[in-house]
């Protein structure tokens, strides 16, 4: 079956602009999580959606937002881009996050954002 | 507040030898631990996991050890192969299921 699909794979923006990234989870997966990867910081948790509701949120400013649609597809948006937002944004899906231990995430290849 | 730490940014090992990747955590509420492997231009892929009720889990060449009292886990790869060269992330989860990742360790296995 198809994996997690993220679009676009690469994009370049300038400071002050906004960006929207898209994620299509594995069919049947209802949970979608977003992570930011930067050198030296590893994968920083942004937020997680389940059944169109944000269930968990990381420590990122309000410029970072997301949503999930009824078909489980998810988008994340970053407004007023800053140079420090340059990173690889990874989306991951799983069957559920309701029970700890059952939440093995399957990641997409990521969207590489460069802010100039 | 880095709840999951991988203090070695890189590790170099000779082919055929053992690779040991380490990870420390601070939150005693974590009850499930995972290792992911990431190649360039790809997303991380799940490798192996361990529940907090166990102290060891083995899958082929990969073994994860958990020391709860020390809040420490390690991944052993024996024997190491050049194809194992990648960035390895440890991750932990607790109530609520959110996965917290470490900073990653870049493993280089030299032929």
CSV table of C-alpha atoms in Angstrom, one decimal:
chain,number,residue,atom,x,y,z
A,1,UNK,CA,0.0,0.0,0.0
A,2,UNK,CA,1.1,3.6,-0.6
A,3,UNK,CA,3.2,5.2,2.1
A,4,UNK,CA,3.0,8.7,3.6
A,5,UNK,CA,3.1,11.3,0.9
A,6,UNK,CA,4.3,14.8,1.5
A,7,UNK,CA,4.1,17.7,-0.9
A,8,UNK,CA,6.0,19.7,-2.0
A,9,UNK,CA,9.3,18.0,-1.4
A,10,UNK,CA,11.3,21.2,-1.7
A,11,UNK,CA,10.4,24.9,-1.6
A,12,UNK,CA,12.1,28.2,-1.1
A,13,UNK,CA,10.4,31.2,0.5
A,14,UNK,CA,11.5,34.6,1.7
A,15,UNK,CA,11.2,36.0,5.2
A,16,UNK,CA,7.7,37.2,6.0
A,17,UNK,CA,5.9,34.9,3.6
A,18,UNK,CA,3.8,32.0,4.6
A,19,UNK,CA,3.8,28.4,3.6
A,20,UNK,CA,1.5,25.4,3.5
A,21,UNK,CA,2.7,21.9,3.5
A,22,UNK,CA,0.5,18.9,2.8
A,23,UNK,CA,0.5,15.3,4.0
A,24,UNK,CA,-1.5,12.3,2.9
A,25,UNK,CA,-1.3,9.5,5.5
A,26,UNK,CA,-1.3,5.8,4.9
A,27,UNK,CA,-4.8,4.6,4.0
A,28,UNK,CA,-6.6,3.7,7.2
A,29,UNK,CA,-4.3,5.7,9.5
A,30,UNK,CA,-6.3,8.3,11.4
A,31,UNK,CA,-3.5,10.0,13.3
A,32,UNK,CA,-1.1,12.4,11.7
A,33,UNK,CA,1.9,14.0,13.5
A,34,UNK,CA,4.2,16.7,12.3
A,35,UNK,CA,7.9,17.1,13.2
A,36,UNK,CA,10.6,19.7,12.4
A,37,UNK,CA,14.1,18.4,11.8
A,38,UNK,CA,17.1,20.7,12.1
A,39,UNK,CA,20.8,19.9,12.5
A,40,UNK,CA,21.7,19.3,16.1
A,41,UNK,CA,18.1,19.5,17.3
A,42,UNK,CA,16.8,16.2,16.1
A,43,UNK,CA,13.1,15.8,15.5
A,44,UNK,CA,11.1,18.4,17.3
A,45,UNK,CA,7.4,17.6,17.8
A,46,UNK,CA,5.0,20.2,16.3
A,47,UNK,CA,1.5,18.7,16.7
A,48,UNK,CA,-0.6,15.7,16.2
A,49,UNK,CA,-4.1,15.3,14.8
A,50,UNK,CA,-6.6,12.5,15.2
A,51,UNK,CA,-10.1,12.6,13.7
A,52,UNK,CA,-9.7,16.2,12.7
A,53,UNK,CA,-8.8,17.3,16.3
A,54,UNK,CA,-5.5,18.5,17.6
A,55,UNK,CA,-4.6,16.0,20.3
A,56,UNK,CA,-1.1,17.0,21.2
A,57,UNK,CA,0.9,20.2,20.7
A,58,UNK,CA,4.7,20.9,20.9
A,59,UNK,CA,6.4,24.0,22.0
A,60,UNK,CA,6.3,26.1,18.9
A,61,UNK,CA,5.0,29.6,18.5
A,62,UNK,CA,1.5,30.3,17.2
A,63,UNK,CA,2.9,31.0,13.7
A,64,UNK,CA,2.9,27.2,13.3
A,65,UNK,CA,-0.6,25.7,12.8
A,66,UNK,CA,-2.2,22.7,11.3
A,67,UNK,CA,-5.4,21.0,10.5
A,68,UNK,CA,-6.7,17.6,9.5
A,69,UNK,CA,-9.5,16.9,7.0
A,70,UNK,CA,-12.2,14.3,7.2
A,71,UNK,CA,-10.2,12.0,4.9
A,72,UNK,CA,-7.3,12.2,7.4
A,73,UNK,CA,-5.1,14.3,5.1
A,74,UNK,CA,-3.3,17.0,7.0
A,75,UNK,CA,-1.8,20.4,6.3
A,76,UNK,CA,0.5,22.5,8.3
A,77,UNK,CA,1.0,26.2,7.9
A,78,UNK,CA,3.8,28.5,8.9
A,79,UNK,CA,3.1,32.3,8.7
A,80,UNK,CA,5.5,35.2,8.8
A,81,UNK,CA,8.4,33.0,8.0
A,82,UNK,CA,11.8,33.5,9.7
A,83,UNK,CA,15.2,32.4,8.7
A,84,UNK,CA,15.2,29.9,11.6
A,85,UNK,CA,12.2,28.1,10.1
A,86,UNK,CA,14.4,26.6,7.4
A,87,UNK,CA,14.2,22.9,8.1
A,88,UNK,CA,12.9,19.5,7.0
A,89,UNK,CA,9.3,19.1,8.0
A,90,UNK,CA,8.3,15.5,8.5
A,91,UNK,CA,4.8,14.1,8.6
A,92,UNK,CA,4.1,10.7,10.1
A,93,UNK,CA,0.9,8.7,10.3
A,94,UNK,CA,-0.2,5.9,12.6
A,95,UNK,CA,-3.3,3.9,13.3
A,96,UNK,CA,-3.8,5.5,16.7
A,97,UNK,CA,-2.2,7.4,19.5
A,98,UNK,CA,-4.7,6.3,22.1
A,99,UNK,CA,-2.5,3.7,23.6
A,100,UNK,CA,1.1,4.2,24.5
A,101,UNK,CA,3.2,1.5,22.9
A,102,UNK,CA,1.0,1.0,19.9
A,103,UNK,CA,2.0,4.2,18.2
A,104,UNK,CA,4.6,3.2,15.7
A,105,UNK,CA,4.9,6.2,13.3
A,106,UNK,CA,5.4,5.8,9.6
A,107,UNK,CA,7.1,8.9,8.2
A,108,UNK,CA,7.0,10.5,4.8
A,109,UNK,CA,10.1,11.7,3.0
A,110,UNK,CA,9.6,15.3,4.3
A,111,UNK,CA,9.3,18.8,2.8
A,112,UNK,CA,12.5,20.7,2.7
A,113,UNK,CA,11.8,24.4,3.4
A,114,UNK,CA,14.5,27.0,2.8
A,115,UNK,CA,13.8,30.6,4.0
A,116,UNK,CA,15.9,33.3,2.4
B,1,UNK,CA,14.0,20.9,27.8
B,2,UNK,CA,15.4,17.9,26.0
B,3,UNK,CA,13.7,14.9,27.5
B,4,UNK,CA,15.4,12.5,25.2
B,5,UNK,CA,19.1,12.9,24.7
B,6,UNK,CA,21.6,11.3,22.4
B,7,UNK,CA,24.9,12.8,23.5
B,8,UNK,CA,27.1,11.4,20.6
B,9,UNK,CA,26.4,13.2,17.4
B,10,UNK,CA,28.5,10.7,15.4
B,11,UNK,CA,30.0,7.2,15.7
B,12,UNK,CA,32.4,5.5,13.4
B,13,UNK,CA,32.8,1.7,13.4
B,14,UNK,CA,34.6,-0.9,11.3
B,15,UNK,CA,32.6,-3.3,9.3
B,16,UNK,CA,31.9,-6.5,11.2
B,17,UNK,CA,32.4,-4.9,14.6
B,18,UNK,CA,29.7,-3.9,17.1
B,19,UNK,CA,28.0,-0.6,17.0
B,20,UNK,CA,26.6,0.8,20.2
B,21,UNK,CA,24.3,3.8,20.1
B,22,UNK,CA,23.2,5.4,23.4
B,23,UNK,CA,20.2,7.4,24.5
B,24,UNK,CA,19.2,8.9,27.9
B,25,UNK,CA,15.9,10.2,29.0
B,26,UNK,CA,14.6,12.2,31.9
B,27,UNK,CA,10.9,11.5,32.1
B,28,UNK,CA,10.0,8.5,34.3
B,29,UNK,CA,6.6,8.4,32.7
B,30,UNK,CA,7.9,7.2,29.4
B,31,UNK,CA,6.9,3.6,29.0
B,32,UNK,CA,7.8,2.7,25.4
B,33,UNK,CA,11.0,3.3,23.5
B,34,UNK,CA,11.8,3.1,19.8
B,35,UNK,CA,14.7,3.4,17.5
B,36,UNK,CA,14.4,4.9,14.0
B,37,UNK,CA,16.9,4.9,11.2
B,38,UNK,CA,17.1,7.7,8.7
B,39,UNK,CA,18.9,7.8,5.3
B,40,UNK,CA,19.5,11.1,3.5
B,41,UNK,CA,16.5,12.4,1.5
B,42,UNK,CA,14.2,9.8,3.2
B,43,UNK,CA,12.0,9.9,6.2
B,44,UNK,CA,12.9,8.0,9.3
B,45,UNK,CA,12.0,4.3,9.3
B,46,UNK,CA,11.1,2.2,12.4
B,47,UNK,CA,13.8,-0.2,13.5
B,48,UNK,CA,13.0,-1.7,16.8
B,49,UNK,CA,11.2,-1.0,20.0
B,50,UNK,CA,11.0,-2.0,23.7
B,51,UNK,CA,8.4,-1.7,26.4
B,52,UNK,CA,9.4,-0.5,29.8
B,53,UNK,CA,8.4,-3.8,31.3
B,54,UNK,CA,11.3,-5.5,29.4
B,55,UNK,CA,15.0,-4.9,29.6
B,56,UNK,CA,16.0,-6.4,26.2
B,57,UNK,CA,14.5,-6.9,22.8
B,58,UNK,CA,16.3,-8.5,19.9
B,59,UNK,CA,15.6,-8.5,16.2
B,60,UNK,CA,18.2,-10.1,14.0
B,61,UNK,CA,21.4,-8.0,14.2
B,62,UNK,CA,19.7,-5.4,16.3
B,63,UNK,CA,19.2,-5.5,20.1
B,64,UNK,CA,17.9,-2.8,22.3
B,65,UNK,CA,18.7,-2.7,26.0
B,66,UNK,CA,16.8,-0.7,28.6
B,67,UNK,CA,18.0,0.3,32.0
B,68,UNK,CA,15.1,2.0,33.7
B,69,UNK,CA,16.9,2.8,36.9
B,70,UNK,CA,19.5,4.7,34.9
B,71,UNK,CA,17.0,6.0,32.4
B,72,UNK,CA,19.2,4.8,29.6
B,73,UNK,CA,18.7,2.7,26.5
B,74,UNK,CA,21.2,1.5,23.9
B,75,UNK,CA,21.0,0.0,20.5
B,76,UNK,CA,23.5,-2.7,19.6
B,77,UNK,CA,24.2,-3.7,16.0
B,78,UNK,CA,26.2,-6.8,15.5
B,79,UNK,CA,27.8,-7.3,13.1
B,80,UNK,CA,27.8,-3.8,11.6
B,81,UNK,CA,27.5,-3.5,7.8
B,82,UNK,CA,28.2,-0.5,5.5
B,83,UNK,CA,24.5,-0.4,4.7
B,84,UNK,CA,23.8,0.5,8.4
B,85,UNK,CA,25.4,3.9,7.9
B,86,UNK,CA,22.6,6.3,8.6
B,87,UNK,CA,21.4,8.7,11.3
B,88,UNK,CA,19.8,6.8,14.3
B,89,UNK,CA,17.1,8.4,16.4
B,90,UNK,CA,15.8,7.1,19.7
B,91,UNK,CA,12.3,8.1,20.7
B,92,UNK,CA,10.2,7.7,23.8
B,93,UNK,CA,6.5,7.9,24.5
B,94,UNK,CA,4.3,8.0,27.6
B,95,UNK,CA,0.7,8.6,28.4
B,96,UNK,CA,-1.0,10.3,25.4
B,97,UNK,CA,1.3,8.6,23.0
B,98,UNK,CA,3.3,11.6,21.8
B,99,UNK,CA,6.7,10.5,20.5
B,100,UNK,CA,9.7,12.5,21.7
B,101,UNK,CA,12.9,12.1,19.7
B,102,UNK,CA,16.5,12.6,20.5
B,103,UNK,CA,18.9,14.6,18.4
B,104,UNK,CA,20.2,11.6,16.5
B,105,UNK,CA,23.5,9.9,16.1
B,106,UNK,CA,25.2,9.6,12.7
B,107,UNK,CA,26.6,6.1,12.3
B,108,UNK,CA,29.4,5.5,9.8
B,109,UNK,CA,30.4,1.9,9.1
B,110,UNK,CA,33.6,1.6,7.3
B,111,UNK,CA,34.5,-1.3,5.0
